[in-house]
Short mmCIF file of C-alpha atoms and ligand atoms in Angstrom, two decimals:
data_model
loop_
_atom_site.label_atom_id
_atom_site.label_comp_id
_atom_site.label_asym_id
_atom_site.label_seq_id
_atom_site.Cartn_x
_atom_site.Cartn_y
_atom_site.Cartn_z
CA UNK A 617 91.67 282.00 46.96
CA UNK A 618 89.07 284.61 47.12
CA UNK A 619 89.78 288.10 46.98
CA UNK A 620 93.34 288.59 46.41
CA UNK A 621 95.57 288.82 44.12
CA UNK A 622 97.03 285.51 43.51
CA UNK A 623 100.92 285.23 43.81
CA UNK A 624 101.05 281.58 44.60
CA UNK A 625 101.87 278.68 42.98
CA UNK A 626 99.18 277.69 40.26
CA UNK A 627 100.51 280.08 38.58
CA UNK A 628 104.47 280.00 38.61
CA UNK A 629 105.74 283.03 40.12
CA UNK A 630 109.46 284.83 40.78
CA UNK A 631 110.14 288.16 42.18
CA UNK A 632 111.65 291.16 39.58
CA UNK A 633 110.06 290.71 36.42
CA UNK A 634 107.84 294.24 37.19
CA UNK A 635 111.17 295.96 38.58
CA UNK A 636 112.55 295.39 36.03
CA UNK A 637 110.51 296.81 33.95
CA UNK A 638 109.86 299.74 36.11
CA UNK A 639 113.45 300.35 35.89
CA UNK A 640 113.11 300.62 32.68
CA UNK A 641 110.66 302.98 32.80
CA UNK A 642 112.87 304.99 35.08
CA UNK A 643 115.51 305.13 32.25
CA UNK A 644 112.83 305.95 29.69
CA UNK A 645 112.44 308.94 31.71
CA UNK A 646 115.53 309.71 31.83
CA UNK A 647 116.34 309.35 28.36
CA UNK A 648 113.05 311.31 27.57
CA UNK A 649 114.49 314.57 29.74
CA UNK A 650 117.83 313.97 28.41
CA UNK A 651 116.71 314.35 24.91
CA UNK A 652 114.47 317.36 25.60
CA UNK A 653 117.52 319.44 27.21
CA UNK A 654 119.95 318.06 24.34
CA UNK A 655 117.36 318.33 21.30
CA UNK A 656 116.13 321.69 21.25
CA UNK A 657 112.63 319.71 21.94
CA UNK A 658 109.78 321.74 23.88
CA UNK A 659 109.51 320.07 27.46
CA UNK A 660 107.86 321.19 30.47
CA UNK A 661 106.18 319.19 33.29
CA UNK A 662 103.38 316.82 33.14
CA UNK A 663 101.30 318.78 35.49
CA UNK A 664 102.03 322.11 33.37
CA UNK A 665 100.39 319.98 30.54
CA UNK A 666 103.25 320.23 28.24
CA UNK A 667 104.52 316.63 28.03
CA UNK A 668 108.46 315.75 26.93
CA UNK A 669 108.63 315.34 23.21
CA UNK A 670 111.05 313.04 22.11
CA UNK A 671 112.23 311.89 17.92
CA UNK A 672 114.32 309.52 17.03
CA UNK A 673 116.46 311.55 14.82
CA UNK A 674 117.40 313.14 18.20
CA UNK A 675 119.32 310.35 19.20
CA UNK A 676 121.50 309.71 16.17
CA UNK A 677 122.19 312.41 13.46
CA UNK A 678 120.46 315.24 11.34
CA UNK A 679 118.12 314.71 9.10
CA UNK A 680 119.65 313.33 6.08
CA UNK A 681 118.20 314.64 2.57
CA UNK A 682 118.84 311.65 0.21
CA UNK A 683 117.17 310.72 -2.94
CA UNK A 684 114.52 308.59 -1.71
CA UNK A 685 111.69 310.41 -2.12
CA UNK A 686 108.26 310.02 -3.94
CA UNK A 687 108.78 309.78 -7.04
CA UNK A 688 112.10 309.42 -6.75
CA UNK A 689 114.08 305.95 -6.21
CA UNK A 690 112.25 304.91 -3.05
CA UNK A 691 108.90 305.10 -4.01
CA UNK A 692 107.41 302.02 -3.04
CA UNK A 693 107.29 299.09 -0.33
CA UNK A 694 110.28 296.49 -0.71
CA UNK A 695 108.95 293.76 -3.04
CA UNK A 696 106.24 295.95 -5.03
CA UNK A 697 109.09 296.90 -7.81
CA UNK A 698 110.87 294.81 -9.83
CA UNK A 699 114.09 293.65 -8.68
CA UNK A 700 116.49 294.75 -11.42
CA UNK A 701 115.25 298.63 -10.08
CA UNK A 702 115.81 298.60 -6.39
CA UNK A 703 118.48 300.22 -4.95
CA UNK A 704 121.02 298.85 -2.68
CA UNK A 705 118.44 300.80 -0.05
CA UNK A 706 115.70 298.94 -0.71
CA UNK A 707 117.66 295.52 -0.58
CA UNK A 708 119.70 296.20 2.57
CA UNK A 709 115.27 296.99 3.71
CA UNK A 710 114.52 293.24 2.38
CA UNK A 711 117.68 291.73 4.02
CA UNK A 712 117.31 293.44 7.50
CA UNK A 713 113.49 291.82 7.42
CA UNK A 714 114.63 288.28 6.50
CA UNK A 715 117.05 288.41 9.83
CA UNK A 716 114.57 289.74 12.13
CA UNK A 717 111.86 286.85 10.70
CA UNK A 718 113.99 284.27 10.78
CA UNK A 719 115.38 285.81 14.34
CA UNK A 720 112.02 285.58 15.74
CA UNK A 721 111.38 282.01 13.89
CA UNK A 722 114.37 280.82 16.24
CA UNK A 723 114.03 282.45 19.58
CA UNK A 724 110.82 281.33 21.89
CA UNK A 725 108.83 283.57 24.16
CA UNK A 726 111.02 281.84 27.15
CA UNK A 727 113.95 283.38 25.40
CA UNK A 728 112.57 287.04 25.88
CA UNK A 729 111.75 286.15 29.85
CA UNK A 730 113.99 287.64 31.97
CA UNK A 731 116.08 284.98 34.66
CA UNK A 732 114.17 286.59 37.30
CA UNK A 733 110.76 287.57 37.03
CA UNK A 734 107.38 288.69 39.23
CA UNK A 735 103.61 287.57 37.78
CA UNK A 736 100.68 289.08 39.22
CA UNK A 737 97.72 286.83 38.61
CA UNK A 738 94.26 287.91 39.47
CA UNK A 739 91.70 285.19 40.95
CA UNK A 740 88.51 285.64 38.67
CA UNK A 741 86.63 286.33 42.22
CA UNK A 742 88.93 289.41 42.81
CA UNK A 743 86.71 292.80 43.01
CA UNK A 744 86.90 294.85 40.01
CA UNK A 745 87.83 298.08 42.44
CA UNK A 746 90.70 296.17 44.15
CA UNK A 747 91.86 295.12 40.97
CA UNK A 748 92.34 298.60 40.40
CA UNK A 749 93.81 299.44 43.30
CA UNK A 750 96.55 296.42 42.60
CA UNK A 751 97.38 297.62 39.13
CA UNK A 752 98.01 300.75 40.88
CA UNK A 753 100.19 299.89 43.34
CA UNK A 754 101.95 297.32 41.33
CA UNK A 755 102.33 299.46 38.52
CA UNK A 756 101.09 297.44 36.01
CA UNK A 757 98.13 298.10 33.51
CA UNK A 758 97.37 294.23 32.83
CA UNK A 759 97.03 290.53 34.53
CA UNK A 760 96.78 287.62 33.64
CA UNK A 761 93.41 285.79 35.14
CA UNK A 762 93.21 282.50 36.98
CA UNK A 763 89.84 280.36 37.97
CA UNK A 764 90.45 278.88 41.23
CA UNK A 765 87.58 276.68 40.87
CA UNK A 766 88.90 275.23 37.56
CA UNK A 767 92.13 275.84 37.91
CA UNK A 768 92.42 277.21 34.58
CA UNK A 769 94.05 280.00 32.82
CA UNK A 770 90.73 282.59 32.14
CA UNK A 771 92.03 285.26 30.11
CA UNK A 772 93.78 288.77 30.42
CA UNK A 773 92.48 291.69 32.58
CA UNK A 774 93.85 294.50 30.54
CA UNK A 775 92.82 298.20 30.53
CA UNK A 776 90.29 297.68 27.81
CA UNK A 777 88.14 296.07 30.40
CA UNK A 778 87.95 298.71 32.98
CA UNK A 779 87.41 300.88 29.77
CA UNK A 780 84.13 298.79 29.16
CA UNK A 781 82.96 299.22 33.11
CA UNK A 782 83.52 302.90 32.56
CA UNK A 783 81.15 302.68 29.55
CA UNK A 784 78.57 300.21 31.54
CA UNK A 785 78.48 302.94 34.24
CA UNK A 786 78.46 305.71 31.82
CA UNK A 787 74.98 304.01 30.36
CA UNK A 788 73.68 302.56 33.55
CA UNK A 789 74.58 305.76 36.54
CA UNK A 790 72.50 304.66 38.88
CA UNK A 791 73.91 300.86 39.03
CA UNK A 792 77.11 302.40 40.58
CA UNK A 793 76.65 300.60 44.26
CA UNK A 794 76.34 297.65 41.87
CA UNK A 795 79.28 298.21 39.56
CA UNK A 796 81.49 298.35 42.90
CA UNK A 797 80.26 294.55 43.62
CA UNK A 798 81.86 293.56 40.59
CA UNK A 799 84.03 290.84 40.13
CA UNK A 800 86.41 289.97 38.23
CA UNK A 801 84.40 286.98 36.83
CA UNK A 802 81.11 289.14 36.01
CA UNK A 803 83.03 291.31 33.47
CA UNK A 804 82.14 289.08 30.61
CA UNK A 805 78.64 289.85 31.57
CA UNK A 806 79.03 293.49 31.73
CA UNK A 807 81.12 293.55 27.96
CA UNK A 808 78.02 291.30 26.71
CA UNK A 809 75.85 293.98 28.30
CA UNK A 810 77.30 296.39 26.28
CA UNK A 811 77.89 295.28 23.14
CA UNK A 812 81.90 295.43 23.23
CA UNK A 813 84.60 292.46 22.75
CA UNK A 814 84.95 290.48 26.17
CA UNK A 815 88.02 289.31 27.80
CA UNK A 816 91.12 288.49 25.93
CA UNK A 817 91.46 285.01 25.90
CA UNK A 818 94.17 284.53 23.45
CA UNK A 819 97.37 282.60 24.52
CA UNK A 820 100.62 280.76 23.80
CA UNK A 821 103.00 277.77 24.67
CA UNK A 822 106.26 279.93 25.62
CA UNK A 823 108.07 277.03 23.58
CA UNK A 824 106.45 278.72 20.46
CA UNK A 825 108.57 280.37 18.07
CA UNK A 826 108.00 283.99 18.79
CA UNK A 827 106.94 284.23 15.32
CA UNK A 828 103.69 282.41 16.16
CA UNK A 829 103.25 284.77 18.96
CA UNK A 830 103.40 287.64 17.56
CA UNK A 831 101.49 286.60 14.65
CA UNK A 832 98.46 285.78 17.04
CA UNK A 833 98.48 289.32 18.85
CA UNK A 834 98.50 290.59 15.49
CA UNK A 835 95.01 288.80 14.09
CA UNK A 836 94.11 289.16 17.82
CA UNK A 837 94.52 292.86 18.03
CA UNK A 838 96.30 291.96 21.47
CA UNK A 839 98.97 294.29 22.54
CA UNK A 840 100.22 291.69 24.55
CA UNK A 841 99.80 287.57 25.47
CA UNK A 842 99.79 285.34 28.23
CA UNK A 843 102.25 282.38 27.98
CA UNK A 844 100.51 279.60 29.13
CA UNK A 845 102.12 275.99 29.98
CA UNK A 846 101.02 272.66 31.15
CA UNK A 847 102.27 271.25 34.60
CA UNK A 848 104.03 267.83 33.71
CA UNK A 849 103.38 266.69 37.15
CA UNK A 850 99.18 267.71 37.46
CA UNK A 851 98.98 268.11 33.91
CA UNK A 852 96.93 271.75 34.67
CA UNK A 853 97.62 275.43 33.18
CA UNK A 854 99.91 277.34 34.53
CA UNK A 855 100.39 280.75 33.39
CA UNK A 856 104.43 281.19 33.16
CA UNK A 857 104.16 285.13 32.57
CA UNK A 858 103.20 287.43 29.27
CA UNK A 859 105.41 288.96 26.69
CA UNK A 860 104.36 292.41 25.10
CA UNK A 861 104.77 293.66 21.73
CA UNK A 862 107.67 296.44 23.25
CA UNK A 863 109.22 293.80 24.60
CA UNK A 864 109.52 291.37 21.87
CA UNK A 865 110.11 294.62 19.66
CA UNK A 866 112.88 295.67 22.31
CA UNK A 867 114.37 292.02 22.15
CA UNK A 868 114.93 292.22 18.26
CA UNK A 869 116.29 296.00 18.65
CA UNK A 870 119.05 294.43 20.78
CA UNK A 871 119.71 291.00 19.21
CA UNK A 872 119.17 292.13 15.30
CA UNK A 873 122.15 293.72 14.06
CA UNK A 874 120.59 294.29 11.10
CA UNK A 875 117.35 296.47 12.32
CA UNK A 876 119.80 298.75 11.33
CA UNK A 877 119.90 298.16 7.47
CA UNK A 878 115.84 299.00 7.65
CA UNK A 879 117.23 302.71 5.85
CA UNK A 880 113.77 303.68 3.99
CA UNK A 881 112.12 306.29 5.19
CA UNK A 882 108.53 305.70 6.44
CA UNK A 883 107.12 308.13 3.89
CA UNK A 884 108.31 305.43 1.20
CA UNK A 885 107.13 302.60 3.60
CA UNK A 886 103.29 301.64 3.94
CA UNK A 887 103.81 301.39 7.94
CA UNK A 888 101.40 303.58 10.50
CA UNK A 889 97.80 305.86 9.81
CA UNK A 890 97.94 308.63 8.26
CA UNK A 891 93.95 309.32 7.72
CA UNK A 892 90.70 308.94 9.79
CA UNK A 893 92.67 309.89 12.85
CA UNK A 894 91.04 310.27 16.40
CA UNK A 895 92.02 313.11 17.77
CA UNK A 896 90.87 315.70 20.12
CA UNK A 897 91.44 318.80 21.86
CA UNK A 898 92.16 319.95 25.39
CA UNK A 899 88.37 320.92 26.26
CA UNK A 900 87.25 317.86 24.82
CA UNK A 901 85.18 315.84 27.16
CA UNK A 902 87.17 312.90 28.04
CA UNK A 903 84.41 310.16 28.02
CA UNK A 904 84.35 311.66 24.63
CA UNK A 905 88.17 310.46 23.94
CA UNK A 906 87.43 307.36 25.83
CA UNK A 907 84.14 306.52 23.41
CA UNK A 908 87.51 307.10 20.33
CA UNK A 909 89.61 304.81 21.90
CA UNK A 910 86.47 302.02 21.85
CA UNK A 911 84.68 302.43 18.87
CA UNK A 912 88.03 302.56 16.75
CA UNK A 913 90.18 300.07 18.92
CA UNK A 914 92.90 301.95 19.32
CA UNK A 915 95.46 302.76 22.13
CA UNK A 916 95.53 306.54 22.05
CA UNK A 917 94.24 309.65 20.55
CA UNK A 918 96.61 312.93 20.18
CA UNK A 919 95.55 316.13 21.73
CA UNK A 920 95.70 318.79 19.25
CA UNK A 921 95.21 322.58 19.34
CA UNK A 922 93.14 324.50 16.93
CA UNK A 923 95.72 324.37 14.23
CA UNK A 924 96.68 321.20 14.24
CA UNK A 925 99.83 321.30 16.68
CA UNK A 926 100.06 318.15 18.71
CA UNK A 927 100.10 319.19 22.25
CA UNK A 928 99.58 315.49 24.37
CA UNK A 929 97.91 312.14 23.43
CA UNK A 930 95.54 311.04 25.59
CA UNK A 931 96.33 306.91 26.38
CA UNK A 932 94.13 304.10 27.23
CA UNK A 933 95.90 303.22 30.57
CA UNK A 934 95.64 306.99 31.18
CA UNK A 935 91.90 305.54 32.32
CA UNK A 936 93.20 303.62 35.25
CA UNK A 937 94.07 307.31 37.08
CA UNK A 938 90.64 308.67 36.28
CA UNK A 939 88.87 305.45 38.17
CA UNK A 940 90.96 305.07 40.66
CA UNK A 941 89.48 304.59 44.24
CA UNK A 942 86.01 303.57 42.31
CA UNK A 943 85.55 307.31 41.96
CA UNK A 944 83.47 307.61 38.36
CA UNK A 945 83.05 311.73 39.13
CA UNK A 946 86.40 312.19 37.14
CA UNK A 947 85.45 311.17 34.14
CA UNK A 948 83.25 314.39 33.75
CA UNK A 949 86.92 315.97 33.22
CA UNK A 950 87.87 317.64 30.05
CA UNK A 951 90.84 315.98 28.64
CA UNK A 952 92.95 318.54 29.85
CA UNK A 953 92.13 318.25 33.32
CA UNK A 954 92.36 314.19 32.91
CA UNK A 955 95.87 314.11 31.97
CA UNK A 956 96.73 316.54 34.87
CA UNK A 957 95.71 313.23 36.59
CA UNK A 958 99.02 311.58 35.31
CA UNK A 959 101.62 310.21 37.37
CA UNK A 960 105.21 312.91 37.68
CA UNK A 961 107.51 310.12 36.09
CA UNK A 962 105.27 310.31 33.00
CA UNK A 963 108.38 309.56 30.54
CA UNK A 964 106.84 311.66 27.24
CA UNK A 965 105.31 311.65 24.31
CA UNK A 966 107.54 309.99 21.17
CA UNK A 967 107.36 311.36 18.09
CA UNK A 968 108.87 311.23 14.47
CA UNK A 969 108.89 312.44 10.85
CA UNK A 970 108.10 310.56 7.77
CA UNK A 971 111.54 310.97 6.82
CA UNK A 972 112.75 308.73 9.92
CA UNK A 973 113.38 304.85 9.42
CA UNK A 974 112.77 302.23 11.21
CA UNK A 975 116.55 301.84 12.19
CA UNK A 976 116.27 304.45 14.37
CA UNK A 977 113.12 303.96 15.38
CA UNK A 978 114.44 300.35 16.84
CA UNK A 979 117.14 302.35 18.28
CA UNK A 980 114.52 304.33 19.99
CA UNK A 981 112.89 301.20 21.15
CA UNK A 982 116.27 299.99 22.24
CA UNK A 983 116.32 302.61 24.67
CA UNK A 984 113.51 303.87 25.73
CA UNK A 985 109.78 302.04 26.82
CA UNK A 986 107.77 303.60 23.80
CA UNK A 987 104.26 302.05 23.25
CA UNK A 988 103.62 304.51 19.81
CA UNK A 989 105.33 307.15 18.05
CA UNK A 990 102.97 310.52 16.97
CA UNK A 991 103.83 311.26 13.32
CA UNK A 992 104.38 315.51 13.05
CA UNK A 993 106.20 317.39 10.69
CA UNK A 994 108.60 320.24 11.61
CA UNK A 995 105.66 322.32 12.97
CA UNK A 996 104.50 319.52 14.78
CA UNK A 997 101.65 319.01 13.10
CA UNK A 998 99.74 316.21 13.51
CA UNK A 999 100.58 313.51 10.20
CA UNK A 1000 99.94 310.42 11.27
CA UNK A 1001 100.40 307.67 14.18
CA UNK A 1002 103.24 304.58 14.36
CA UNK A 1003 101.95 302.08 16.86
CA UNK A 1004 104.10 299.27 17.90
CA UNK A 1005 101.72 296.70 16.15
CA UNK A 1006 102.04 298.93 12.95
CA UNK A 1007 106.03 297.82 12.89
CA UNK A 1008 105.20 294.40 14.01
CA UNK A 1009 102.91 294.42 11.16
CA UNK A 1010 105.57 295.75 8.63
CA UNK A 1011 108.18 293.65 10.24
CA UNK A 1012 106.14 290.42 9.73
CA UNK A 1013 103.80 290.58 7.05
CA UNK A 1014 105.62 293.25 4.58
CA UNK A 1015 106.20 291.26 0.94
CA UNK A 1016 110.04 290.48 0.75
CA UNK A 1017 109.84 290.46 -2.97
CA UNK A 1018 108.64 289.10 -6.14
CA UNK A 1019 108.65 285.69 -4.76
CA UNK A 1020 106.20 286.42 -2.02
CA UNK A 1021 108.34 284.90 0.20
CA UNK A 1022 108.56 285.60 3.27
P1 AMP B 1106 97.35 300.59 18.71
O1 AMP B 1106 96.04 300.81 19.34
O2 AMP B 1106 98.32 301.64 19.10
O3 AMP B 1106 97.89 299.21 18.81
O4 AMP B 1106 97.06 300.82 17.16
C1 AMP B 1106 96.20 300.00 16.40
C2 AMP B 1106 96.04 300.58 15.01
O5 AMP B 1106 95.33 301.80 15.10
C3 AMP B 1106 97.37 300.92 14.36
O6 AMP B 1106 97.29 300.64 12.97
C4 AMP B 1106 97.52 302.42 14.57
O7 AMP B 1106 98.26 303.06 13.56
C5 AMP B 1106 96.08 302.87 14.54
N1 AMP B 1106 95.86 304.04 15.40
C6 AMP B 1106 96.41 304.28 16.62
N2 AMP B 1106 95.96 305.45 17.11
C7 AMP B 1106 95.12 305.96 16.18
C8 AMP B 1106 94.33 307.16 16.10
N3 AMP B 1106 94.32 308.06 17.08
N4 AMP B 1106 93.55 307.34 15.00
C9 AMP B 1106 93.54 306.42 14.00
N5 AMP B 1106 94.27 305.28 14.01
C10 AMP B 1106 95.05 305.06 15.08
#
């Protein structure tokens, strides 16, 4: 297979998996409108350039003001304190992360799979542009790669990597007719060129526990892996789908009961950034913001105004709209202009306090597609960012106590 996408049989392959998650999407918008109208949030359309704001203490209750603060009873991560002085708080926090470890030390990355599923794989000798195009129309913003001369699995196409032609062309203008006779299998070539990481490579049995799996997009830096099997019958690869970190986080936020005894609040919880942030403004270039997202490795930078009031956040797969058709003259936009570029069902831009807690934050997970929350205080001033892999982080790798066990 040449220059298609592949939807055939090396790699397995049923129909919904992508409907269903762009019906969730749909909800997500919903949920995202629903909350601005009920919440007293600012909304407005995307193309006004005043995105939804969602916050998880919109969906449950007010803003509770217990004694946790610094200084107070809560003033440290569960396990840093001795355990004669935590509070029933802090050891409801240690019990609700034993159930979701040993929850995800049980339950595969088959378990996550819905019954009925579409995979798009992309043959390596796919052009880069029609890749594009495919994401597009698919709405997707990653695919798994297959070698059809091998037959092997060859990594994961994921936004990163049309972030690194946008940087080859930003260096190299005048190779443009060239950069549109790029395949899919000359990327690594083109990341070498540069200087940058190349393909994603990273995989995993779905018979893993999920554990394992999301312990290797953690060291990884993935944001999401390819489950990759072996036939029994022609004992070759076969890419079975991918699971993301919302979904696995989504799967625990609806199997865990006890996601909801995680009651700290994140200021008395080590989880997110809260210094060094990227940010940038609306008349800010927006190779500028996409030379942020690169040279720090991260998924998104917020917009801000000139005092500090988060306005947007620019994404990474907010790149796909600015190259689409092969058309690089976009990305001489400020970042204002770019995120006009945005698709209508945007769903919004998630945000929360540092007095939130992860229990409603997997409640907010539960019900709506959130990739990161912004941090803001009541002026919505920019404090910090809470990306999923931050709360896979905590989740996972957060001491349980003085044991160290975890
Ligand atoms: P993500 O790219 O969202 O998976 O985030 C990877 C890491 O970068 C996480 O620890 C985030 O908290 C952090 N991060 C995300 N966005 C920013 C930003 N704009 N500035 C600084 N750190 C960030």
């Amino acid at each position: 297979m040449s220059d298609e996408a592949m939807t055939a049989d090396g790699p397995q392959l049923a129909e919904h998996y992508h409907q269903d998650i762009a019906q969730d999407d749909a909800k997500a918008g919903e949920v995202a409108r629903k909350q601005v109208a009920g919440g007293g949030h600012e909304g407005g359309s995307p193309s006004s350039g005043a995105p939804h704001f969602v916050a998880p203490l919109s969906y449950l209750r007010p803003v509770q003001t217990r004694a946790l603060s610094a200084g107070g009873s809560g003033g440290s991560r569960p396990g840093t304190r001795d355990s004669k002085q935590m509070t029933v708080v802090d050891r409801e926090q240690i019990e609700g992360l034993r159930a979701i470890r040993a929850f995800l030390n049980v339950r595969t990355s088959y378990d996550v799979l819905p019954l009925s599923y579409r995979l798009i794989v992309f043959d390596t000798a796919l052009l880069v542009k029609k890749s594009l195009n495919i994401l597009i129309q698919c709405g997707i913003v990653s695919a798994p790669l297959w070698d059809s001369k091998t037959s092997t699995f060859a990594g994961l196409l994921t936004v990163s990597d049309y972030i690194n032609v946008i940087q080859y062309y930003w260096q190299n203008p005048d190779a443009l007719a060239q950069i549109d006779q790029f395949k899919l299998n000359s990327l690594r070539e083109v990341e070498r060129a540069i200087g940058v990481n190349t393909i994603e490579t990273v995989s995993i049995h779905p018979l893993r526990p999920l554990y394992e799996a999301c312990t290797r997009m953690l060291q990884s830096r993935a944001r999401r892996i390819p489950l990759v099997d072996v036939d029994d019958e022609t004992q070759r690869e076969m890419v079975v789908s991918l699971v993301t970190q919302y979904r696995i986080l989504k799967f625990v936020s609806v199997n865990v009961k006890e996601t909801q005894m995680l009651k700290k609040p994140l200021r008395d919880l080590h989880v997110g950034s809260y210094s060094n942030l990227a940010i940038a403004h609306m008349e800010t270039p927006v190779m500028d913001v996409i030379h942020m997202l690169v040279k720090k490795n991260i998924s998104c930078v917020p917009i801000l105004d000139s005092q500090g009031t988060v306005l947007n956040v620019f994404e990474a797969v907010d790149v796909i709209a600015l190259i689409k058709g092969g058309d690089y003259e976009k990305l001489n936009l400020s970042a204002a202009k770019a995120l006009e570029l945005r698709s209508e069902d945007f769903p919004g831009i998630y945000t929360c306090t540092i007095n939130d807690r992860l229990d409603t934050i997997f409640d907010t997970i539960r019900k709506s597609r959130v990739h990161r929350l912004v941090i803001i205080d009541e002026a919505k001033q920019l404090k910090g960012v809470l990306s999923l892999s931050d709360i896979l982080d905590y989740t996972l790798n957060s001491s349980l106590g003085d044991d160290g066990s975890q």
